[in-house]
mmCIF file of C-alpha atoms in Angstrom:
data_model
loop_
_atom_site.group_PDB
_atom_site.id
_atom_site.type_symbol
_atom_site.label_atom_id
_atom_site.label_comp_id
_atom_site.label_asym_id
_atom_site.label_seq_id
_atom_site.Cartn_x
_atom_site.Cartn_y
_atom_site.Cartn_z
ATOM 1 C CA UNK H 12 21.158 125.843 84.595
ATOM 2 C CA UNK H 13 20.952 123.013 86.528
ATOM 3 C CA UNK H 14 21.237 124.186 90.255
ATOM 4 C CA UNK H 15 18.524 126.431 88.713
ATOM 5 C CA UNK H 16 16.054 123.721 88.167
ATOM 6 C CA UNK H 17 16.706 121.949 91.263
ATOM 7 C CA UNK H 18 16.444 125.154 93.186
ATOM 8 C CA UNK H 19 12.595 125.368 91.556
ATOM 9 C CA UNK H 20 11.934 121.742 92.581
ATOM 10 C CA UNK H 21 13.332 121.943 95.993
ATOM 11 C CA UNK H 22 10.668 125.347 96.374
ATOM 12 C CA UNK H 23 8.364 123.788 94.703
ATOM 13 C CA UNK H 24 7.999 120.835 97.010
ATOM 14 C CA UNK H 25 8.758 123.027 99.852
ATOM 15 C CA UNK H 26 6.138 125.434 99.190
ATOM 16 C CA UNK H 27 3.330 122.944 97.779
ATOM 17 C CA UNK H 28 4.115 120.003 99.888
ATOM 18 C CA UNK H 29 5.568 121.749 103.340
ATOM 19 C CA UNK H 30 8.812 119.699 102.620
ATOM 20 C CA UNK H 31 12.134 120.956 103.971
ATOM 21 C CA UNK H 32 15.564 119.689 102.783
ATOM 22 C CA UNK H 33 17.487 120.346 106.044
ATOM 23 C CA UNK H 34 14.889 118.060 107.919
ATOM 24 C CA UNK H 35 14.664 115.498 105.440
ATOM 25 C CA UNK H 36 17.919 115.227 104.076
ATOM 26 C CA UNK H 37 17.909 111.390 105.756
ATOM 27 C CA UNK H 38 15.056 110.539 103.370
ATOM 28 C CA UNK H 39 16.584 112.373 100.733
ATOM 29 C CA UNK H 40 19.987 109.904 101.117
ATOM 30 C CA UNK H 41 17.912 106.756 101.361
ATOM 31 C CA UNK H 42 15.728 107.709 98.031
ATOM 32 C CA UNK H 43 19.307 108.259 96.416
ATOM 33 C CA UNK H 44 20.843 105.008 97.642
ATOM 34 C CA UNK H 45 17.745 103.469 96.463
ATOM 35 C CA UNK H 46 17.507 104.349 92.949
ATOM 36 C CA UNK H 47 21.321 104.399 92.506
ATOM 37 C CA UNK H 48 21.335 100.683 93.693
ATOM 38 C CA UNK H 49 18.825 99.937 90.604
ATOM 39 C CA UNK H 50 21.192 102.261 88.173
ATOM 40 C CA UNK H 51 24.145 100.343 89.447
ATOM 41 C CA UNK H 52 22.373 96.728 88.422
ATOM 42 C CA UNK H 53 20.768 98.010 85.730
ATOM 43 C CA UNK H 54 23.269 100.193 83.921
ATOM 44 C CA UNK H 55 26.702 98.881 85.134
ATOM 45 C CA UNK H 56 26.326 95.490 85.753
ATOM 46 C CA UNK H 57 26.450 95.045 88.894
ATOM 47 C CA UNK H 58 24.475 91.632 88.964
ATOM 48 C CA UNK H 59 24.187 88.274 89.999
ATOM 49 C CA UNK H 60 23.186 88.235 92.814
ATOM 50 C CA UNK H 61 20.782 90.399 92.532
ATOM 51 C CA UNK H 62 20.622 93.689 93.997
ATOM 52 C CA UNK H 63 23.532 93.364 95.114
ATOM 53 C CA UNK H 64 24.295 97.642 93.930
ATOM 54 C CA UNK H 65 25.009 98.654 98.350
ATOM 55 C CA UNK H 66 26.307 96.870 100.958
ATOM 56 C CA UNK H 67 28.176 97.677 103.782
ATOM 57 C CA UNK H 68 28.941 94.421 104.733
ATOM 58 C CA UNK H 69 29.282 92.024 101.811
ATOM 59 C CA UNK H 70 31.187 94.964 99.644
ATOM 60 C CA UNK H 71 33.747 95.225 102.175
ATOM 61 C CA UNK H 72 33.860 91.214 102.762
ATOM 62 C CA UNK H 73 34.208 90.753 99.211
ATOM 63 C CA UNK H 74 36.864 93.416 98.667
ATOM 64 C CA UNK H 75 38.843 91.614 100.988
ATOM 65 C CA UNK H 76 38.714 88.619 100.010
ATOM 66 C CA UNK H 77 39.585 90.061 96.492
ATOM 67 C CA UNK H 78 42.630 91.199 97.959
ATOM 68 C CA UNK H 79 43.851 87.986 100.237
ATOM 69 C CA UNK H 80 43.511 86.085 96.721
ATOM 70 C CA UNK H 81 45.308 87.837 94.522
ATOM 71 C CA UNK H 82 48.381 88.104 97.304
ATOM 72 C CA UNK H 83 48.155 84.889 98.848
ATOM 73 C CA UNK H 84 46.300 82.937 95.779
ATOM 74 C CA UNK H 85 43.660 81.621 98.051
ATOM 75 C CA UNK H 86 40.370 81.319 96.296
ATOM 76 C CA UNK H 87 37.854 82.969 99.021
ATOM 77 C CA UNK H 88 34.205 82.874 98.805
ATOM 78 C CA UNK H 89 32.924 86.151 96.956
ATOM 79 C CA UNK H 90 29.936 87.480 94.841
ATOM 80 C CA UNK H 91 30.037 86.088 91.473
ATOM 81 C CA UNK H 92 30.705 89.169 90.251
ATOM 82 C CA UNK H 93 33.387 90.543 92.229
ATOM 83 C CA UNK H 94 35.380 87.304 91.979
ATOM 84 C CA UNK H 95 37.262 89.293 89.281
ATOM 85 C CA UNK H 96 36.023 92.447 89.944
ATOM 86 C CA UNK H 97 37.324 94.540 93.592
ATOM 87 C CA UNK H 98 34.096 96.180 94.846
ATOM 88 C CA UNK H 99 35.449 99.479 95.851
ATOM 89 C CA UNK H 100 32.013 100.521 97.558
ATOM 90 C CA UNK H 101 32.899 100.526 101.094
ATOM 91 C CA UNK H 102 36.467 102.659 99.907
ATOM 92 C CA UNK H 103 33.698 104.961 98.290
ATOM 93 C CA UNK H 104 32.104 105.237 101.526
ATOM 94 C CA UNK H 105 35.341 106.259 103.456
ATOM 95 C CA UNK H 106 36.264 109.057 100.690
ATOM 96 C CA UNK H 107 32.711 110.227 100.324
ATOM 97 C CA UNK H 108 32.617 110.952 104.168
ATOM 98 C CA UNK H 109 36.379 112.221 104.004
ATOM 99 C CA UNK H 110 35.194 115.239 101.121
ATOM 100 C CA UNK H 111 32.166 116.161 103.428
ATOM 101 C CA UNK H 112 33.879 116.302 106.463
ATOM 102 C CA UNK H 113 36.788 118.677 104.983
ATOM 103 C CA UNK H 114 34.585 120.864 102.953
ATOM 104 C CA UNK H 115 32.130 121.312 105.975
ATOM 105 C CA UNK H 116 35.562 121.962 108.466
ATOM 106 C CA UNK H 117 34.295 118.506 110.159
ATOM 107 C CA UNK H 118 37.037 116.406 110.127
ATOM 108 C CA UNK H 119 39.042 115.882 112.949
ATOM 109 C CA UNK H 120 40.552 112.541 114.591
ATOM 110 C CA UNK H 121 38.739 112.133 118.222
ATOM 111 C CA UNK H 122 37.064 109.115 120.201
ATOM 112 C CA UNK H 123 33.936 107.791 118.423
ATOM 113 C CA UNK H 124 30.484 106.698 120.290
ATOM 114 C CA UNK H 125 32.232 103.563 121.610
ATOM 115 C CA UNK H 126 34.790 104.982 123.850
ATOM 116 C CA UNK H 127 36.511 101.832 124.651
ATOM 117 C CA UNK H 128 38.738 100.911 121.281
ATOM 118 C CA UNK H 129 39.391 97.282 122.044
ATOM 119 C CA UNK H 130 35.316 96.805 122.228
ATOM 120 C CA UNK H 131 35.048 99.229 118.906
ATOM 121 C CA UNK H 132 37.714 96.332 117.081
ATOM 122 C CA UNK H 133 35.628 93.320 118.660
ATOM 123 C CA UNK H 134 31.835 94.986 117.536
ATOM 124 C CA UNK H 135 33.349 95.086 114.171
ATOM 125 C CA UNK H 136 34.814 91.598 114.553
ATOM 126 C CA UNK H 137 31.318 90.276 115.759
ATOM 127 C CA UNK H 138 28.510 92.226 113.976
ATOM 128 C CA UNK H 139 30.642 91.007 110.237
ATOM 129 C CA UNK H 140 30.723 87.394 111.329
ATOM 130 C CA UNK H 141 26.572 87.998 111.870
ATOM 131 C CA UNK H 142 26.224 89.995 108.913
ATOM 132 C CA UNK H 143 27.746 87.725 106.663
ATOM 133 C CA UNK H 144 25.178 84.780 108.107
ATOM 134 C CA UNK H 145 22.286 86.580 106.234
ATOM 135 C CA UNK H 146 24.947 88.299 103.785
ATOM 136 C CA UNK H 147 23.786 91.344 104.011
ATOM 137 C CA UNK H 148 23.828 94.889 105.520
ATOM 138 C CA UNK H 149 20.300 96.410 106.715
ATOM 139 C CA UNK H 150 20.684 99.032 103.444
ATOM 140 C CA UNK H 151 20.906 95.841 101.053
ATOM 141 C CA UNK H 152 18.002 93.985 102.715
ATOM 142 C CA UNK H 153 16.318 97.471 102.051
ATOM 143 C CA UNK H 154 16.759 97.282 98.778
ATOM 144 C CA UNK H 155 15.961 93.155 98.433
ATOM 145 C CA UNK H 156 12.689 94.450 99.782
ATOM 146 C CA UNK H 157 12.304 97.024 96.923
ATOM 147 C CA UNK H 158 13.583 94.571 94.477
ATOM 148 C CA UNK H 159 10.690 92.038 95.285
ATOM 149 C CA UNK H 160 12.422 89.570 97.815
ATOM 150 C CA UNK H 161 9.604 88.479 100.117
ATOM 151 C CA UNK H 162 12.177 86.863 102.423
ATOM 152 C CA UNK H 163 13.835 90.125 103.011
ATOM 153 C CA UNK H 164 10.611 91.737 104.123
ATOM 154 C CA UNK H 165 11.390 88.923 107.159
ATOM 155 C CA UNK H 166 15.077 89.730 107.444
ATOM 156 C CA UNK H 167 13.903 93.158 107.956
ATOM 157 C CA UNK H 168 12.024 92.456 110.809
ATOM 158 C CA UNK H 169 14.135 90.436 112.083
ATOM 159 C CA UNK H 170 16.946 93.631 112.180
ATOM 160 C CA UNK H 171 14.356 95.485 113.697
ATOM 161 C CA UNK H 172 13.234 93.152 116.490
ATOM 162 C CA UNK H 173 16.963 92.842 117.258
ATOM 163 C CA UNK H 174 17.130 96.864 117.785
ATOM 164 C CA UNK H 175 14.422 96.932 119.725
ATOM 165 C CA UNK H 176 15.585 93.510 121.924
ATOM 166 C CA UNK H 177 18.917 95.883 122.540
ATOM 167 C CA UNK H 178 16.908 98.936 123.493
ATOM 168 C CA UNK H 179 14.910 97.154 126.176
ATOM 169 C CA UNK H 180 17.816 95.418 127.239
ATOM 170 C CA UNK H 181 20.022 99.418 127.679
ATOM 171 C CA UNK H 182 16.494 100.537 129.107
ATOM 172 C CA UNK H 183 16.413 97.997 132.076
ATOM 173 C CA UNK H 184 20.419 98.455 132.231
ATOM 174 C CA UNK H 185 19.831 102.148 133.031
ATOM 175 C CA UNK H 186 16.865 101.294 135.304
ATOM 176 C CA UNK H 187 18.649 98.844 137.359
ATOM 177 C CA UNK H 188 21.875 101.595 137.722
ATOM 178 C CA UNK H 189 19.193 104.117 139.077
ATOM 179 C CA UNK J 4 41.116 93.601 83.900
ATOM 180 C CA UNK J 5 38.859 94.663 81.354
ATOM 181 C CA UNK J 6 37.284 97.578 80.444
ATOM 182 C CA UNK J 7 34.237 95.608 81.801
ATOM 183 C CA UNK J 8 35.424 95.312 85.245
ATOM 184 C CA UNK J 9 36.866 98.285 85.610
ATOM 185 C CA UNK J 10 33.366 100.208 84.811
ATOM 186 C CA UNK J 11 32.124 97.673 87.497
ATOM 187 C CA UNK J 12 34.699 98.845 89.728
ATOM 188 C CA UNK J 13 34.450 102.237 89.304
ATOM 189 C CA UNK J 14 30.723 102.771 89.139
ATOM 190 C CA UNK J 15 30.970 100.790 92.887
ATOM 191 C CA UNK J 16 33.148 103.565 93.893
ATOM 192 C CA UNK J 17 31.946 106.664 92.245
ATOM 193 C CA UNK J 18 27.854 105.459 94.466
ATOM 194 C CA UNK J 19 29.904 104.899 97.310
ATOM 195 C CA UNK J 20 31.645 108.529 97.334
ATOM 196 C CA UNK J 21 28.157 109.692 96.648
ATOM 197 C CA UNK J 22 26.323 108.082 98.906
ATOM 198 C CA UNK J 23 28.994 108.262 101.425
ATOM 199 C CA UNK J 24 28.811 112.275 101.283
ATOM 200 C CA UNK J 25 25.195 111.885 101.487
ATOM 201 C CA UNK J 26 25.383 110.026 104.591
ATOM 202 C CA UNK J 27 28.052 112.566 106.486
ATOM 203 C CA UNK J 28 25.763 115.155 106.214
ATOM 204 C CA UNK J 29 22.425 113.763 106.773
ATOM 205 C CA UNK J 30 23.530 111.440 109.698
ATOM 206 C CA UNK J 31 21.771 108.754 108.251
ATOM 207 C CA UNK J 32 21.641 105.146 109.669
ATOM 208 C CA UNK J 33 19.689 102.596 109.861
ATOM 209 C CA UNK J 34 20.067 100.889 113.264
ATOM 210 C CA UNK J 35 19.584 104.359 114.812
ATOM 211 C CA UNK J 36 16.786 105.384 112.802
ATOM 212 C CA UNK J 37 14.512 101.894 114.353
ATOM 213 C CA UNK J 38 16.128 102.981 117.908
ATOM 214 C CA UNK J 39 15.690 106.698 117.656
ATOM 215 C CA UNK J 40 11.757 105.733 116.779
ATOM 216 C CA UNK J 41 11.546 102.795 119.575
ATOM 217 C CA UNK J 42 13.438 105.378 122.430
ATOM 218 C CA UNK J 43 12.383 108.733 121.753
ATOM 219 C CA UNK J 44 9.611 108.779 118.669
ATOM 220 C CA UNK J 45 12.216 110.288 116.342
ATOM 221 C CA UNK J 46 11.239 109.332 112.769
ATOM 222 C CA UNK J 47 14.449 111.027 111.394
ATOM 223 C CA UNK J 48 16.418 108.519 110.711
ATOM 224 C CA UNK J 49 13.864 106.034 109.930
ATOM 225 C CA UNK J 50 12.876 108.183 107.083
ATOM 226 C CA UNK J 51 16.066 107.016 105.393
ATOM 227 C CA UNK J 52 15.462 103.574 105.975
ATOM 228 C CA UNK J 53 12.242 104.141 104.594
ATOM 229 C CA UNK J 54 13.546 106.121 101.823
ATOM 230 C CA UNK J 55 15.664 103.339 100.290
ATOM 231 C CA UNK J 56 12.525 100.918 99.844
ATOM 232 C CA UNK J 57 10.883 103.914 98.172
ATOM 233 C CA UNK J 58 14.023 104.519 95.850
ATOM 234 C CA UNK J 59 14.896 101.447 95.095
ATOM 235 C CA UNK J 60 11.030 100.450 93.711
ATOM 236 C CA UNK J 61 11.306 103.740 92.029
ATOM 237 C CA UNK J 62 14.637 103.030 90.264
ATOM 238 C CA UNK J 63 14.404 99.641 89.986
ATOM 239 C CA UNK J 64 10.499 100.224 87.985
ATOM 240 C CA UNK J 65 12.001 103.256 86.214
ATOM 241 C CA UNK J 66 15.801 101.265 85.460
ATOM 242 C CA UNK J 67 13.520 98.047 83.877
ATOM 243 C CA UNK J 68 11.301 100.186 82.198
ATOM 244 C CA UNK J 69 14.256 102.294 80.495
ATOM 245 C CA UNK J 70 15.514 98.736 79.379
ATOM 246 C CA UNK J 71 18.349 98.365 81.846
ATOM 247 C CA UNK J 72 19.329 94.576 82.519
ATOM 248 C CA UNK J 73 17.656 93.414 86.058
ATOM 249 C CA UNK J 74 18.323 89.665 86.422
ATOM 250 C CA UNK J 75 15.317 87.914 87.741
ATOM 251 C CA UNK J 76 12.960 91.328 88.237
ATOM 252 C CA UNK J 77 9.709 89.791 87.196
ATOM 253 C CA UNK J 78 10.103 86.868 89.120
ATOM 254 C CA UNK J 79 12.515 87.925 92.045
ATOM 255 C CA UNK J 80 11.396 84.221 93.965
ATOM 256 C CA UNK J 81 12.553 83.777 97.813
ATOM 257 C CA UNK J 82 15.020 81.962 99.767
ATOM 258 C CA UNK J 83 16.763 80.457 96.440
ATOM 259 C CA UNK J 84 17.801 83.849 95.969
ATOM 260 C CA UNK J 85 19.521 84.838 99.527
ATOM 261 C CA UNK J 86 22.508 86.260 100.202
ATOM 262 C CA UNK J 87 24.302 83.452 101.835
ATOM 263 C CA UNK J 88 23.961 81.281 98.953
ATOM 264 C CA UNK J 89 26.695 82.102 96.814
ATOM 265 C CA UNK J 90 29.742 80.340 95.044
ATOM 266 C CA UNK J 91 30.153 76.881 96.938
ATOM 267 C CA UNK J 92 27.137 77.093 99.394
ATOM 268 C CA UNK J 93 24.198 75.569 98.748
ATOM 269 C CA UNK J 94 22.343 75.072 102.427
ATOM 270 C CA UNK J 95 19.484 73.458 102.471
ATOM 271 C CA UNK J 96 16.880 76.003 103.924
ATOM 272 C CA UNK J 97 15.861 74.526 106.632
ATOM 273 C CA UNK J 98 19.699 75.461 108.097
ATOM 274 C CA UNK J 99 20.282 78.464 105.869
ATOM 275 C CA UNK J 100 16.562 80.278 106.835
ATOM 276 C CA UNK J 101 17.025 80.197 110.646
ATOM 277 C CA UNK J 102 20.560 81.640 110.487
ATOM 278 C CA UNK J 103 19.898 84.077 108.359
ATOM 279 C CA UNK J 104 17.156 85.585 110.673
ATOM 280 C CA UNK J 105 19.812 84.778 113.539
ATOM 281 C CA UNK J 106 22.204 86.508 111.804
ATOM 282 C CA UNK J 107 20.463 89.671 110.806
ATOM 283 C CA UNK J 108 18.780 89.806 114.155
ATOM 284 C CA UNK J 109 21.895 89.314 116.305
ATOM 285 C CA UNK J 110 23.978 91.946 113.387
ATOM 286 C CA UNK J 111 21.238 94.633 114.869
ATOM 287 C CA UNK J 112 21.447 93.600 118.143
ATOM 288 C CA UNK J 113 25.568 94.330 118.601
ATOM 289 C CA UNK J 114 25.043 97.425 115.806
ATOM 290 C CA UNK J 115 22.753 99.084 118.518
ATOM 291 C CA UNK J 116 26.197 98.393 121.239
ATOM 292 C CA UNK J 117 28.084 99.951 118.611
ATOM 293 C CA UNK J 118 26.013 103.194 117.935
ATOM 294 C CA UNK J 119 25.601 102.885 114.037
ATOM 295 C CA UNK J 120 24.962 100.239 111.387
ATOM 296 C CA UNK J 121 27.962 99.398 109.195
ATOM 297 C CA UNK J 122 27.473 101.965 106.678
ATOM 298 C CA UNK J 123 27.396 104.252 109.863
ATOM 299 C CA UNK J 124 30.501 103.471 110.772
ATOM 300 C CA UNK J 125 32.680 103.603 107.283
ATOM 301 C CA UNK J 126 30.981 107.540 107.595
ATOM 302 C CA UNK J 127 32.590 107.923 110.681
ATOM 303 C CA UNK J 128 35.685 106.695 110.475
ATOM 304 C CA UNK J 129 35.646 109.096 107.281
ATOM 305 C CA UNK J 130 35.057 111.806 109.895
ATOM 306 C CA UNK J 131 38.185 110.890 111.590
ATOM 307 C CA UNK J 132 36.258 109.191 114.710
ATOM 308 C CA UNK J 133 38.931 106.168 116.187
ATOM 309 C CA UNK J 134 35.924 104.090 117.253
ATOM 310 C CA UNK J 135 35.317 103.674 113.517
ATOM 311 C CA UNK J 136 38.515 103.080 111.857
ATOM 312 C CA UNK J 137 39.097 100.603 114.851
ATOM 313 C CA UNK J 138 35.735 98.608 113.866
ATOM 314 C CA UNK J 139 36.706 98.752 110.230
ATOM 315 C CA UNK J 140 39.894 96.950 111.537
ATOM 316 C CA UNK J 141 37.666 94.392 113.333
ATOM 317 C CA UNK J 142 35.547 93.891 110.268
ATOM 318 C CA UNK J 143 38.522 93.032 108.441
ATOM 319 C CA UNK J 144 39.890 90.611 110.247
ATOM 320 C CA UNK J 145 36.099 89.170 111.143
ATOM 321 C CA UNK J 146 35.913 88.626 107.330
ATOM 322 C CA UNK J 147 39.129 86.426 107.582
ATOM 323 C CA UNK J 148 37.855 84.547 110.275
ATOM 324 C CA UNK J 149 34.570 83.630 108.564
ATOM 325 C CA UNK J 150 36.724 82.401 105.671
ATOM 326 C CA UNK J 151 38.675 80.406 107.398
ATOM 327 C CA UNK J 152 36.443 79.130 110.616
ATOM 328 C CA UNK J 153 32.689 79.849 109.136
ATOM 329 C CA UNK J 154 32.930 78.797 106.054
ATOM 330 C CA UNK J 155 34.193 75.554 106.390
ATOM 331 C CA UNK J 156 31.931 74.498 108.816
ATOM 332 C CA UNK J 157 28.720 75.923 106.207
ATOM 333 C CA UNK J 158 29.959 74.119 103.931
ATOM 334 C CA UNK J 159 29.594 70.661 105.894
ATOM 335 C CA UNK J 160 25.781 71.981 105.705
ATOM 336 C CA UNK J 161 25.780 72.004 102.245
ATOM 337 C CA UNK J 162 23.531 69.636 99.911
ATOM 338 C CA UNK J 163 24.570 68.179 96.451
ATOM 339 C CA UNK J 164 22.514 68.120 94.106
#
């Protein structure tokens, strides 16, 4: 019943509106992260701070802390809410990606995009200590910006001048190889 | 734990799973969808990033409007309500605004080195890829480090009051 009614909408947007799942599936995950971040606050408490539903970097920051104070009693900075709470997000993450990769026959242990695994360790090391400056992952500011947060509208740009400060700088890497 | 916390805790990890799966399959990320646009004019990617403004004013309108509890919705304000300032930190923001934008900008910088944002990267080291368990590791201990070694040194920042 209701694979049937999301089979109409799906041909109903893509015959009306030209829109194709398999090339907007990215758009498709970003609408869902959006509106499940508001379900998240809205429905399950998952407040103060405030829109606080995804984060790839404060989740897993709190979750740890969660678990170095309740095994060493240390009393860590976290989100008010997941003082108490462990934020399982980011584990979420790890077993949502697990599922698709097996049921797609896509898992398989190989090198990732950064070859070198001492420099994968430190990038994580680094780009956490950064993140946790402005607290947030680029899919939380995201949502701060949906939420109303002028400052995030900033933030934002700020990521994306950063991305485009590292592309010039790979561009004129490349150039000066050649 | 309550029954409270444990629907908090749960809820977290039933939107991660989903949004996890969502993410294996569609690739998304939002460091490559900005560099995918800047190198090569591929708006992919960047639809996603795009996607989660338009979700989250569609959920967050629709989530009010259905009488779901949104702290501060009406009047969301600015940098009172950032990130950093949490339990114990209370920087004055003419510190805390600067490194925030240092922060975020510098977090994009290294993410572009490292070929995915950090939800990027708990995808693929679902997938099995070494490069991503192996940052995962990193963030880990980086989160240890900025407890003991950031921290303290914010909190010197910090005015009463």
């Amino acid at each position: 019943m209701e694979q049937n009614i999301l089979r109409r909408i799906v041909n109903w947007l893509r015959w009306n509106l030209g829109f194709k799942l398999s090339s907007n599936m990215a758009l498709i995950t970003g609408v869902t992260m959006g509106v499940l971040a508001a379900v998240v606050q809205g429905y399950f408490g998952v407040q103060p701070p405030a829109g606080d539903g995804i984060c790839a970097v404060s989740h897993p920051a709190d979750l740890v802390n969660w678990v170095v104070d309740k095994v060493f009693g240390t009393s860590f900075v976290s989100h008010e809410i997941f003082i108490a709470v462990p934020v399982l997000t980011s584990v979420g993450f790890i077993l949502g990606s697990y599922a698709a990769a097996m049921r797609n026959k896509e898992f398989k242990f190989r090198r990732g995009p950064v070859r070198d695994h001492m420099q994968a360790f430190i990038l994580g090391f680094v780009i956490i200590n950064f993140g946790m400056l402005w607290g947030s992952c680029p899919i939380r500011t995201a949502v701060l910006v949906s939420y109303g947060m002028w400052f995030a509208v900033l933030i934002l740009g700020m990521m994306v001048l950063g991305v485009v400060a590292a592309c010039l700088y790979i561009k004129w890497k490349v150039r000066r190889a050649n | 734990m309550d029954m409270a916390a444990w629907k908090i805790a749960l809820s977290t990890l039933v939107l991660g799973a989903i949004v996890g799966y969502l993410g294996q399959r569609s690739r998304f990320c939002t460091i490559s969808g900005v560099r995918d646009f800047f190198l090569v004019k591929d708006s992919y990617r960047l639809k996603g990033l795009i996607g989660i403004i338009i979700g989250g004013v569609l959920g967050f309108a629709l989530v009010n409007r259905m009488g779901g509890k949104l702290a501060n919705f009406t009047n969301p304000g600015g940098w009172e309500f950032m990130p950093m300032l949490r339990d114990g930190l209370n920087i004055a923001p003419a510190v805390l605004i600067p490194v925030s934008a240092v922060g975020a900008f510098l977090l994009a910088y290294f993410s572009v080195m490292a070929e995915g944002c950090p939800f990027r990267q708990h995808v693929m080291a679902g997938e099995g890829r070494s490069s991503g368990m192996l940052y995962i590791a990193g963030l880990v201990a980086g989160v240890v480090f900025y407890d003991f070694a950031i921290i303290p040194y914010l909190q010197t920042l910090t005015v009463t009051g």
